[in-house]
PDB file of C-alpha atoms in Angstrom:
ATOM      1  CA  MET A   1      -4.791 105.948 104.949  1.00  0.00           C
ATOM      2  CA  THR A   2      -5.895 106.121 101.339  1.00  0.00           C
ATOM      3  CA  GLN A   3      -4.588 109.351  99.750  1.00  0.00           C
ATOM      4  CA  ASN A   4      -6.847 111.606  97.543  1.00  0.00           C
ATOM      5  CA  VAL A   5      -4.275 112.517  94.533  1.00  0.00           C
ATOM      6  CA  LEU A   6      -5.146 115.158  92.240  1.00  0.00           C
ATOM      7  CA  VAL A   7      -3.112 115.201  88.494  1.00  0.00           C
ATOM      8  CA  LEU A   8      -3.073 117.957  86.641  1.00  0.00           C
ATOM      9  CA  GLY A   9      -2.139 116.622  82.690  1.00  0.00           C
ATOM     10  CA  GLY A  10      -2.116 112.725  83.363  1.00  0.00           C
ATOM     11  CA  THR A  11      -2.948 111.505  79.769  1.00  0.00           C
ATOM     12  CA  ARG A  12       0.023 111.012  78.458  1.00  0.00           C
ATOM     13  CA  PHE A  13       3.872 110.266  78.626  1.00  0.00           C
ATOM     14  CA  PHE A  14       5.095 110.172  82.210  1.00  0.00           C
ATOM     15  CA  GLY A  15       1.720 111.684  83.112  1.00  0.00           C
ATOM     16  CA  LYS A  16       0.351 108.650  82.271  1.00  0.00           C
ATOM     17  CA  HIS A  17       2.967 106.462  83.967  1.00  0.00           C
ATOM     18  CA  LEU A  18       2.526 109.134  87.351  1.00  0.00           C
ATOM     19  CA  VAL A  19      -1.302 107.952  87.241  1.00  0.00           C
ATOM     20  CA  ASN A  20      -1.000 104.332  86.933  1.00  0.00           C
ATOM     21  CA  GLU A  21       1.844 103.973  89.344  1.00  0.00           C
ATOM     22  CA  LEU A  22      -0.290 106.003  91.964  1.00  0.00           C
ATOM     23  CA  LEU A  23      -3.224 103.766  91.296  1.00  0.00           C
ATOM     24  CA  THR A  24      -0.996 100.807  92.166  1.00  0.00           C
ATOM     25  CA  GLN A  25       0.095 102.018  95.757  1.00  0.00           C
ATOM     26  CA  GLY A  26      -3.930 102.467  95.974  1.00  0.00           C
ATOM     27  CA  ALA A  27      -4.563 106.132  95.603  1.00  0.00           C
ATOM     28  CA  ASN A  28      -7.691 107.979  94.869  1.00  0.00           C
ATOM     29  CA  VAL A  29      -6.701 109.299  91.818  1.00  0.00           C
ATOM     30  CA  THR A  30      -8.854 112.309  89.817  1.00  0.00           C
ATOM     31  CA  ILE A  31      -6.812 114.241  86.621  1.00  0.00           C
ATOM     32  CA  ALA A  32      -7.773 117.725  85.286  1.00  0.00           C
ATOM     33  CA  THR A  33      -7.272 118.286  81.481  1.00  0.00           C
ATOM     34  CA  ARG A  34      -8.525 119.514  78.651  1.00  0.00           C
ATOM     35  CA  GLY A  35     -10.392 116.421  77.917  1.00  0.00           C
ATOM     36  CA  LYS A  36      -9.086 116.745  75.059  1.00  0.00           C
ATOM     37  CA  THR A  37      -6.508 113.881  74.734  1.00  0.00           C
ATOM     38  CA  PRO A  38      -8.321 110.141  75.291  1.00  0.00           C
ATOM     39  CA  ASP A  39      -7.232 107.998  78.550  1.00  0.00           C
ATOM     40  CA  SER A  40      -7.134 104.246  79.078  1.00  0.00           C
ATOM     41  CA  PHE A  41      -7.831 104.617  83.078  1.00  0.00           C
ATOM     42  CA  GLY A  42     -11.352 103.691  82.937  1.00  0.00           C
ATOM     43  CA  PRO A  43     -13.095 104.149  85.844  1.00  0.00           C
ATOM     44  CA  LYS A  44     -10.026 103.838  87.712  1.00  0.00           C
ATOM     45  CA  VAL A  45     -10.083 108.019  88.072  1.00  0.00           C
ATOM     46  CA  THR A  46     -12.048 110.797  88.303  1.00  0.00           C
ATOM     47  CA  ARG A  47     -12.276 113.115  85.289  1.00  0.00           C
ATOM     48  CA  LEU A  48     -12.219 117.143  85.401  1.00  0.00           C
ATOM     49  CA  ILE A  49     -12.536 119.348  82.449  1.00  0.00           C
ATOM     50  CA  PHE A  50     -10.587 122.576  82.815  1.00  0.00           C
ATOM     51  CA  ASP A  51      -9.053 124.916  80.889  1.00  0.00           C
ATOM     52  CA  ARG A  52      -5.435 126.346  83.000  1.00  0.00           C
ATOM     53  CA  GLU A  53      -5.179 129.788  81.346  1.00  0.00           C
ATOM     54  CA  ASP A  54      -8.615 130.492  82.568  1.00  0.00           C
ATOM     55  CA  GLU A  55      -9.252 131.772  86.201  1.00  0.00           C
ATOM     56  CA  ASP A  56     -12.515 131.310  86.374  1.00  0.00           C
ATOM     57  CA  SER A  57     -12.405 127.641  85.346  1.00  0.00           C
ATOM     58  CA  ILE A  58      -9.792 126.842  87.819  1.00  0.00           C
ATOM     59  CA  ARG A  59     -12.374 128.532  90.651  1.00  0.00           C
ATOM     60  CA  SER A  60     -15.450 126.174  89.292  1.00  0.00           C
ATOM     61  CA  VAL A  61     -13.778 123.236  88.977  1.00  0.00           C
ATOM     62  CA  LEU A  62     -10.721 122.944  91.824  1.00  0.00           C
ATOM     63  CA  THR A  63     -12.050 124.408  94.703  1.00  0.00           C
ATOM     64  CA  LYS A  64     -14.699 122.141  95.629  1.00  0.00           C
ATOM     65  CA  GLU A  65     -12.249 118.960  97.118  1.00  0.00           C
ATOM     66  CA  THR A  66      -8.986 118.731  99.945  1.00  0.00           C
ATOM     67  CA  TYR A  67      -6.766 116.758  98.383  1.00  0.00           C
ATOM     68  CA  ASP A  68      -3.290 115.133  99.904  1.00  0.00           C
ATOM     69  CA  VAL A  69      -0.996 115.856  97.116  1.00  0.00           C
ATOM     70  CA  ILE A  70      -1.232 117.636  93.934  1.00  0.00           C
ATOM     71  CA  TYR A  71       0.606 116.931  91.171  1.00  0.00           C
ATOM     72  CA  ASP A  72       1.398 120.171  88.523  1.00  0.00           C
ATOM     73  CA  ASN A  73       2.746 118.564  84.896  1.00  0.00           C
ATOM     74  CA  ILE A  74       1.584 121.971  83.254  1.00  0.00           C
ATOM     75  CA  ALA A  75       2.801 124.870  85.172  1.00  0.00           C
ATOM     76  CA  TYR A  76       5.173 126.675  83.579  1.00  0.00           C
ATOM     77  CA  THR A  77       4.556 130.414  85.069  1.00  0.00           C
ATOM     78  CA  SER A  78       4.840 132.165  88.307  1.00  0.00           C
ATOM     79  CA  ASN A  79       0.905 133.570  87.162  1.00  0.00           C
ATOM     80  CA  ASP A  80       0.155 129.529  86.657  1.00  0.00           C
ATOM     81  CA  ILE A  81       1.053 128.917  89.945  1.00  0.00           C
ATOM     82  CA  ASP A  82      -0.478 132.169  91.526  1.00  0.00           C
ATOM     83  CA  ILE A  83      -3.877 131.603  89.433  1.00  0.00           C
ATOM     84  CA  LEU A  84      -4.094 127.843  90.531  1.00  0.00           C
ATOM     85  CA  MET A  85      -3.026 128.249  94.144  1.00  0.00           C
ATOM     86  CA  ARG A  86      -6.193 131.023  95.538  1.00  0.00           C
ATOM     87  CA  HIS A  87      -8.744 127.900  94.372  1.00  0.00           C
ATOM     88  CA  VAL A  88      -7.120 125.007  95.547  1.00  0.00           C
ATOM     89  CA  THR A  89      -6.236 123.059  98.643  1.00  0.00           C
ATOM     90  CA  THR A  90      -3.975 120.259  99.320  1.00  0.00           C
ATOM     91  CA  GLU A  91      -1.794 119.030 101.617  1.00  0.00           C
ATOM     92  CA  ARG A  92       1.622 118.688  99.618  1.00  0.00           C
ATOM     93  CA  TYR A  93       2.257 120.030  96.263  1.00  0.00           C
ATOM     94  CA  ILE A  94       4.592 118.220  94.012  1.00  0.00           C
ATOM     95  CA  VAL A  95       5.939 120.707  90.210  1.00  0.00           C
ATOM     96  CA  THR A  96       7.436 119.201  87.370  1.00  0.00           C
ATOM     97  CA  SER A  97      10.357 121.481  86.960  1.00  0.00           C
ATOM     98  CA  SER A  98      13.148 121.400  84.253  1.00  0.00           C
ATOM     99  CA  MET A  99      16.798 121.137  83.859  1.00  0.00           C
ATOM    100  CA  SER A 100      16.587 124.223  81.617  1.00  0.00           C
ATOM    101  CA  VAL A 101      16.292 126.080  85.355  1.00  0.00           C
ATOM    102  CA  TYR A 102      20.316 126.311  85.057  1.00  0.00           C
ATOM    103  CA  PRO A 103      21.808 129.052  84.188  1.00  0.00           C
ATOM    104  CA  THR A 104      24.867 127.352  82.142  1.00  0.00           C
ATOM    105  CA  PHE A 105      24.794 123.647  81.522  1.00  0.00           C
ATOM    106  CA  HIS A 106      27.556 120.990  82.943  1.00  0.00           C
ATOM    107  CA  ASP A 107      28.907 118.453  84.367  1.00  0.00           C
ATOM    108  CA  ASN A 108      27.930 117.434  87.545  1.00  0.00           C
ATOM    109  CA  LEU A 109      24.584 119.429  87.990  1.00  0.00           C
ATOM    110  CA  VAL A 110      22.983 120.082  91.620  1.00  0.00           C
ATOM    111  CA  GLU A 111      20.494 121.659  93.202  1.00  0.00           C
ATOM    112  CA  LYS A 112      22.530 124.137  94.546  1.00  0.00           C
ATOM    113  CA  ASP A 113      23.446 125.884  90.961  1.00  0.00           C
ATOM    114  CA  PHE A 114      19.809 127.289  90.505  1.00  0.00           C
ATOM    115  CA  ASP A 115      18.853 128.760  93.840  1.00  0.00           C
ATOM    116  CA  PRO A 116      15.237 129.806  93.426  1.00  0.00           C
ATOM    117  CA  THR A 117      15.428 132.064  96.645  1.00  0.00           C
ATOM    118  CA  ALA A 118      18.214 134.212  95.410  1.00  0.00           C
ATOM    119  CA  HIS A 119      16.402 136.578  93.643  1.00  0.00           C
ATOM    120  CA  ALA A 120      12.653 137.945  94.491  1.00  0.00           C
ATOM    121  CA  TYR A 121      10.171 136.156  92.406  1.00  0.00           C
ATOM    122  CA  ARG A 122       8.186 138.640  89.946  1.00  0.00           C
ATOM    123  CA  LEU A 123       4.629 137.098  88.088  1.00  0.00           C
ATOM    124  CA  VAL A 124       5.199 136.682  84.693  1.00  0.00           C
ATOM    125  CA  THR A 125       3.087 134.704  81.331  1.00  0.00           C
ATOM    126  CA  SER A 126       4.190 132.248  79.104  1.00  0.00           C
ATOM    127  CA  GLU A 127       4.215 135.618  76.408  1.00  0.00           C
ATOM    128  CA  GLN A 128       6.596 137.528  78.991  1.00  0.00           C
ATOM    129  CA  VAL A 129       9.054 135.124  78.834  1.00  0.00           C
ATOM    130  CA  ASN A 130      10.832 131.715  77.930  1.00  0.00           C
ATOM    131  CA  TYR A 131      10.791 128.050  78.282  1.00  0.00           C
ATOM    132  CA  ALA A 132      13.963 128.214  81.173  1.00  0.00           C
ATOM    133  CA  GLU A 133      12.837 131.542  82.615  1.00  0.00           C
ATOM    134  CA  GLY A 134       9.553 130.546  83.275  1.00  0.00           C
ATOM    135  CA  LYS A 135      10.481 127.308  84.837  1.00  0.00           C
ATOM    136  CA  ARG A 136      12.471 129.275  86.856  1.00  0.00           C
ATOM    137  CA  SER A 137       9.861 131.803  87.674  1.00  0.00           C
ATOM    138  CA  VAL A 138       7.268 128.301  89.124  1.00  0.00           C
ATOM    139  CA  GLU A 139      10.172 127.699  91.333  1.00  0.00           C
ATOM    140  CA  GLU A 140      11.033 131.050  92.619  1.00  0.00           C
ATOM    141  CA  ILE A 141       6.973 131.844  93.461  1.00  0.00           C
ATOM    142  CA  LEU A 142       7.204 128.007  95.019  1.00  0.00           C
ATOM    143  CA  SER A 143      10.059 129.065  97.026  1.00  0.00           C
ATOM    144  CA  GLN A 144       8.850 132.378  97.679  1.00  0.00           C
ATOM    145  CA  LYS A 145       5.243 132.871  98.143  1.00  0.00           C
ATOM    146  CA  TYR A 146       3.886 129.174  98.185  1.00  0.00           C
ATOM    147  CA  SER A 147       6.789 127.065  99.852  1.00  0.00           C
ATOM    148  CA  GLN A 148       4.420 124.725 102.206  1.00  0.00           C
ATOM    149  CA  ASN A 149       4.979 120.900 101.894  1.00  0.00           C
ATOM    150  CA  SER A 150       5.936 121.881  98.321  1.00  0.00           C
ATOM    151  CA  ALA A 151       8.800 120.014  95.757  1.00  0.00           C
ATOM    152  CA  PHE A 152       9.520 120.634  92.164  1.00  0.00           C
ATOM    153  CA  VAL A 153      11.730 118.143  90.036  1.00  0.00           C
ATOM    154  CA  ARG A 154      14.533 119.174  87.566  1.00  0.00           C
ATOM    155  CA  PHE A 155      13.551 116.655  84.390  1.00  0.00           C
ATOM    156  CA  PRO A 156      16.570 116.718  81.717  1.00  0.00           C
ATOM    157  CA  TYR A 157      15.306 115.083  78.669  1.00  0.00           C
ATOM    158  CA  VAL A 158      12.478 112.276  79.127  1.00  0.00           C
ATOM    159  CA  VAL A 159      12.662 109.687  76.584  1.00  0.00           C
ATOM    160  CA  GLY A 160      10.569 106.742  75.992  1.00  0.00           C
ATOM    161  CA  ILE A 161       8.543 104.560  73.402  1.00  0.00           C
ATOM    162  CA  ASP A 162       5.799 107.324  74.215  1.00  0.00           C
ATOM    163  CA  ASP A 163       7.838 109.902  73.477  1.00  0.00           C
ATOM    164  CA  TYR A 164       4.761 112.469  71.902  1.00  0.00           C
ATOM    165  CA  THR A 165       7.841 114.938  71.034  1.00  0.00           C
ATOM    166  CA  LYS A 166       9.989 112.028  68.789  1.00  0.00           C
ATOM    167  CA  ARG A 167      13.013 113.918  69.707  1.00  0.00           C
ATOM    168  CA  LEU A 168      15.150 110.995  70.053  1.00  0.00           C
ATOM    169  CA  SER A 169      12.995 109.688  67.710  1.00  0.00           C
ATOM    170  CA  PHE A 170      14.046 112.009  64.780  1.00  0.00           C
ATOM    171  CA  TYR A 171      17.938 111.056  64.885  1.00  0.00           C
ATOM    172  CA  ILE A 172      16.859 106.645  64.643  1.00  0.00           C
ATOM    173  CA  GLN A 173      14.160 107.790  62.103  1.00  0.00           C
ATOM    174  CA  SER A 174      16.482 109.671  60.492  1.00  0.00           C
ATOM    175  CA  VAL A 175      19.144 106.915  60.184  1.00  0.00           C
ATOM    176  CA  CYS A 176      16.916 104.080  58.836  1.00  0.00           C
ATOM    177  CA  LYS A 177      15.254 106.685  56.153  1.00  0.00           C
ATOM    178  CA  LYS A 178      18.853 107.684  55.173  1.00  0.00           C
ATOM    179  CA  LYS A 179      17.962 111.896  55.893  1.00  0.00           C
ATOM    180  CA  ALA A 180      20.166 113.767  56.167  1.00  0.00           C
ATOM    181  CA  MET A 181      20.988 115.592  59.639  1.00  0.00           C
ATOM    182  CA  PHE A 182      22.620 118.598  60.645  1.00  0.00           C
ATOM    183  CA  ILE A 183      24.122 118.220  64.561  1.00  0.00           C
ATOM    184  CA  ASP A 184      26.279 120.924  66.102  1.00  0.00           C
ATOM    185  CA  ASN A 185      26.660 118.869  69.496  1.00  0.00           C
ATOM    186  CA  LEU A 186      27.241 115.337  68.446  1.00  0.00           C
ATOM    187  CA  SER A 187      29.420 114.394  70.944  1.00  0.00           C
ATOM    188  CA  HIS A 188      28.413 115.796  74.006  1.00  0.00           C
ATOM    189  CA  GLN A 189      27.404 114.109  76.904  1.00  0.00           C
ATOM    190  CA  MET A 190      23.993 114.316  78.215  1.00  0.00           C
ATOM    191  CA  SER A 191      21.598 113.000  81.211  1.00  0.00           C
ATOM    192  CA  PHE A 192      18.608 111.297  80.165  1.00  0.00           C
ATOM    193  CA  ILE A 193      15.508 109.889  82.145  1.00  0.00           C
ATOM    194  CA  ASP A 194      12.948 106.651  81.088  1.00  0.00           C
ATOM    195  CA  SER A 195       9.474 108.354  81.072  1.00  0.00           C
ATOM    196  CA  LYS A 196       8.017 105.360  83.295  1.00  0.00           C
ATOM    197  CA  GLU A 197      10.800 106.068  85.984  1.00  0.00           C
ATOM    198  CA  ALA A 198       9.615 110.001  85.798  1.00  0.00           C
ATOM    199  CA  GLY A 199       6.469 109.012  86.563  1.00  0.00           C
ATOM    200  CA  LYS A 200       7.553 106.381  89.355  1.00  0.00           C
ATOM    201  CA  PHE A 201       9.849 109.032  90.821  1.00  0.00           C
ATOM    202  CA  LEU A 202       6.657 111.396  90.951  1.00  0.00           C
ATOM    203  CA  ALA A 203       4.884 109.501  92.825  1.00  0.00           C
ATOM    204  CA  PHE A 204       7.643 108.398  95.128  1.00  0.00           C
ATOM    205  CA  LEU A 205       7.462 111.805  95.967  1.00  0.00           C
ATOM    206  CA  GLY A 206       3.812 111.941  97.398  1.00  0.00           C
ATOM    207  CA  THR A 207       4.722 109.613 100.335  1.00  0.00           C
ATOM    208  CA  SER A 208       8.047 111.744 100.594  1.00  0.00           C
ATOM    209  CA  SER A 209       8.530 114.982 102.717  1.00  0.00           C
ATOM    210  CA  PHE A 210      10.938 116.347 100.673  1.00  0.00           C
ATOM    211  CA  THR A 211      10.922 119.737  99.872  1.00  0.00           C
ATOM    212  CA  GLY A 212      12.365 122.191  97.513  1.00  0.00           C
ATOM    213  CA  PRO A 213      14.285 121.515  93.797  1.00  0.00           C
ATOM    214  CA  VAL A 214      15.451 117.800  93.033  1.00  0.00           C
ATOM    215  CA  ASN A 215      17.096 116.432  90.256  1.00  0.00           C
ATOM    216  CA  ALA A 216      15.750 113.528  88.363  1.00  0.00           C
ATOM    217  CA  ALA A 217      17.619 111.446  85.761  1.00  0.00           C
ATOM    218  CA  ALA A 218      19.027 108.366  84.916  1.00  0.00           C
ATOM    219  CA  LYS A 219      22.216 107.862  86.004  1.00  0.00           C
ATOM    220  CA  GLY A 220      24.879 107.750  83.469  1.00  0.00           C
ATOM    221  CA  THR A 221      25.447 109.662  80.169  1.00  0.00           C
ATOM    222  CA  LEU A 222      25.222 109.223  76.463  1.00  0.00           C
ATOM    223  CA  SER A 223      26.146 110.979  73.826  1.00  0.00           C
ATOM    224  CA  LEU A 224      24.393 111.521  70.097  1.00  0.00           C
ATOM    225  CA  ALA A 225      27.528 110.017  68.638  1.00  0.00           C
ATOM    226  CA  GLU A 226      26.943 106.909  70.518  1.00  0.00           C
ATOM    227  CA  ILE A 227      22.824 106.702  69.772  1.00  0.00           C
ATOM    228  CA  LEU A 228      23.295 107.221  66.388  1.00  0.00           C
ATOM    229  CA  ALA A 229      26.967 104.625  66.254  1.00  0.00           C
ATOM    230  CA  TYR A 230      24.719 102.004  67.909  1.00  0.00           C
ATOM    231  CA  VAL A 231      21.715 102.288  65.295  1.00  0.00           C
ATOM    232  CA  SER A 232      24.006 102.040  62.409  1.00  0.00           C
ATOM    233  CA  LYS A 233      25.599  98.698  63.948  1.00  0.00           C
ATOM    234  CA  GLU A 234      21.879  97.535  64.120  1.00  0.00           C
ATOM    235  CA  THR A 235      21.013  98.677  60.525  1.00  0.00           C
ATOM    236  CA  GLY A 236      23.607  99.095  58.764  1.00  0.00           C
ATOM    237  CA  ILE A 237      23.142 102.215  57.612  1.00  0.00           C
ATOM    238  CA  ASP A 238      25.321 105.064  58.002  1.00  0.00           C
ATOM    239  CA  PRO A 239      24.580 108.172  59.518  1.00  0.00           C
ATOM    240  CA  LEU A 240      24.303 111.017  56.795  1.00  0.00           C
ATOM    241  CA  LEU A 241      25.526 114.136  58.468  1.00  0.00           C
ATOM    242  CA  SER A 242      25.277 117.553  56.339  1.00  0.00           C
ATOM    243  CA  PRO A 243      25.175 121.384  57.577  1.00  0.00           C
ATOM    244  CA  THR A 244      22.208 121.449  54.990  1.00  0.00           C
ATOM    245  CA  GLY A 245      20.809 118.662  56.457  1.00  0.00           C
ATOM    246  CA  GLU A 246      17.710 119.525  59.082  1.00  0.00           C
ATOM    247  CA  ALA A 247      18.403 120.186  62.709  1.00  0.00           C
ATOM    248  CA  GLY A 248      18.727 117.889  65.191  1.00  0.00           C
ATOM    249  CA  LYS A 249      16.372 118.014  68.106  1.00  0.00           C
ATOM    250  CA  TYR A 250      18.699 118.536  70.405  1.00  0.00           C
ATOM    251  CA  ASN A 251      20.931 121.229  68.870  1.00  0.00           C
ATOM    252  CA  GLY A 252      22.483 123.663  71.120  1.00  0.00           C
ATOM    253  CA  THR A 253      22.023 121.608  74.264  1.00  0.00           C
ATOM    254  CA  PRO A 254      25.872 121.528  75.840  1.00  0.00           C
ATOM    255  CA  GLU A 255      27.415 118.768  77.237  1.00  0.00           C
ATOM    256  CA  TYR A 256      26.026 118.239  80.919  1.00  0.00           C
ATOM    257  CA  SER A 257      25.578 116.074  83.281  1.00  0.00           C
ATOM    258  CA  ILE A 258      23.192 115.243  86.153  1.00  0.00           C
ATOM    259  CA  ASN A 259      23.840 114.716  89.704  1.00  0.00           C
ATOM    260  CA  VAL A 260      21.149 112.438  91.723  1.00  0.00           C
ATOM    261  CA  ALA A 261      22.782 112.229  95.175  1.00  0.00           C
ATOM    262  CA  LEU A 262      20.151 114.155  96.852  1.00  0.00           C
ATOM    263  CA  ALA A 263      16.972 112.066  95.681  1.00  0.00           C
ATOM    264  CA  GLU A 264      19.028 109.222  96.213  1.00  0.00           C
ATOM    265  CA  ALA A 265      19.867 110.171  99.996  1.00  0.00           C
ATOM    266  CA  ASN A 266      16.283 110.614 100.416  1.00  0.00           C
ATOM    267  CA  GLY A 267      15.507 106.835  99.088  1.00  0.00           C
ATOM    268  CA  PHE A 268      14.785 106.914  95.564  1.00  0.00           C
ATOM    269  CA  GLN A 269      17.211 104.892  92.991  1.00  0.00           C
ATOM    270  CA  PHE A 270      17.344 105.390  89.870  1.00  0.00           C
ATOM    271  CA  SER A 271      18.535 103.013  87.054  1.00  0.00           C
ATOM    272  CA  GLN A 272      21.617 103.359  85.088  1.00  0.00           C
ATOM    273  CA  LEU A 273      21.201 105.179  81.549  1.00  0.00           C
ATOM    274  CA  SER A 274      22.963 102.458  79.741  1.00  0.00           C
ATOM    275  CA  ASP A 275      20.887  99.164  80.916  1.00  0.00           C
ATOM    276  CA  TRP A 276      18.060 100.568  79.200  1.00  0.00           C
ATOM    277  CA  ILE A 277      18.721 103.326  76.280  1.00  0.00           C
ATOM    278  CA  TYR A 278      19.851 100.844  73.934  1.00  0.00           C
ATOM    279  CA  SER A 279      16.538  98.682  74.144  1.00  0.00           C
ATOM    280  CA  LEU A 280      14.639 101.482  73.379  1.00  0.00           C
ATOM    281  CA  CYS A 281      16.725 102.539  70.645  1.00  0.00           C
ATOM    282  CA  ASP A 282      16.181  98.834  69.107  1.00  0.00           C
ATOM    283  CA  GLN A 283      12.193  99.604  69.447  1.00  0.00           C
ATOM    284  CA  GLU A 284      12.567 103.080  67.522  1.00  0.00           C
ATOM    285  CA  ILE A 285      14.423 101.093  64.596  1.00  0.00           C
ATOM    286  CA  LYS A 286      11.820  98.745  64.703  1.00  0.00           C
ATOM    287  CA  ASN A 287       9.066 101.383  64.242  1.00  0.00           C
ATOM    288  CA  ALA A 288      11.185 102.929  61.262  1.00  0.00           C
TER     289      ALA A 288
END
């Protein structure tokens, strides 16, 4: 049976890969965005224009159809969830969350390290809380008020040649252009996921019955020191590190790794980080 799927935010980064994967699966896909970013899907998708922060817009645009699955890539607080869920009808709801929900970072982070049912949810907006608190509030309200058949995916840093944040690119570009960097976590091991794999995993969840929080990351970790050493070897340029250099985009991130055993036990196999991260570095070097 063909799924009727709505994607909130699907015109850039892993949202594009999610839509492409859904189309490959044969789903009927509707994307709902502000209409400001063009997409390459042509007639393959239906497009809706709406304002996530305007309840009247949500009511008028999103109440006209019942969806088998809704993917929400642009929910940042419990208030976002609460307003939306008043006006949409869906059998399954999958939300992009973040590793930021974990109160402390350490090796082998597992889903139970943050329990979204442990504290009563409260309605908050992005103006009232920071990013991490906002994502926790998303999971809390989904677990406690809208728990029916919903899943929320905890991603680490998502990387890819199409990464509009340019965070990983910053380090490689700085080496190639001999720009000074200040990095406060050079040796910290960290988890990552490729943007295509992130989209593929989200699409997989749409056909799964899994509910609740789930980690998603490539297997293995890498430090910025290892990335810079590789770039230096490939370019012959030594990184320029200085306390007065531009601050690294991952500064402040402690050492951590993400356990993906739960997702894999439910049928999805993640890639090994080492199998593709250096190819991505090669592309970034070429672009630099």
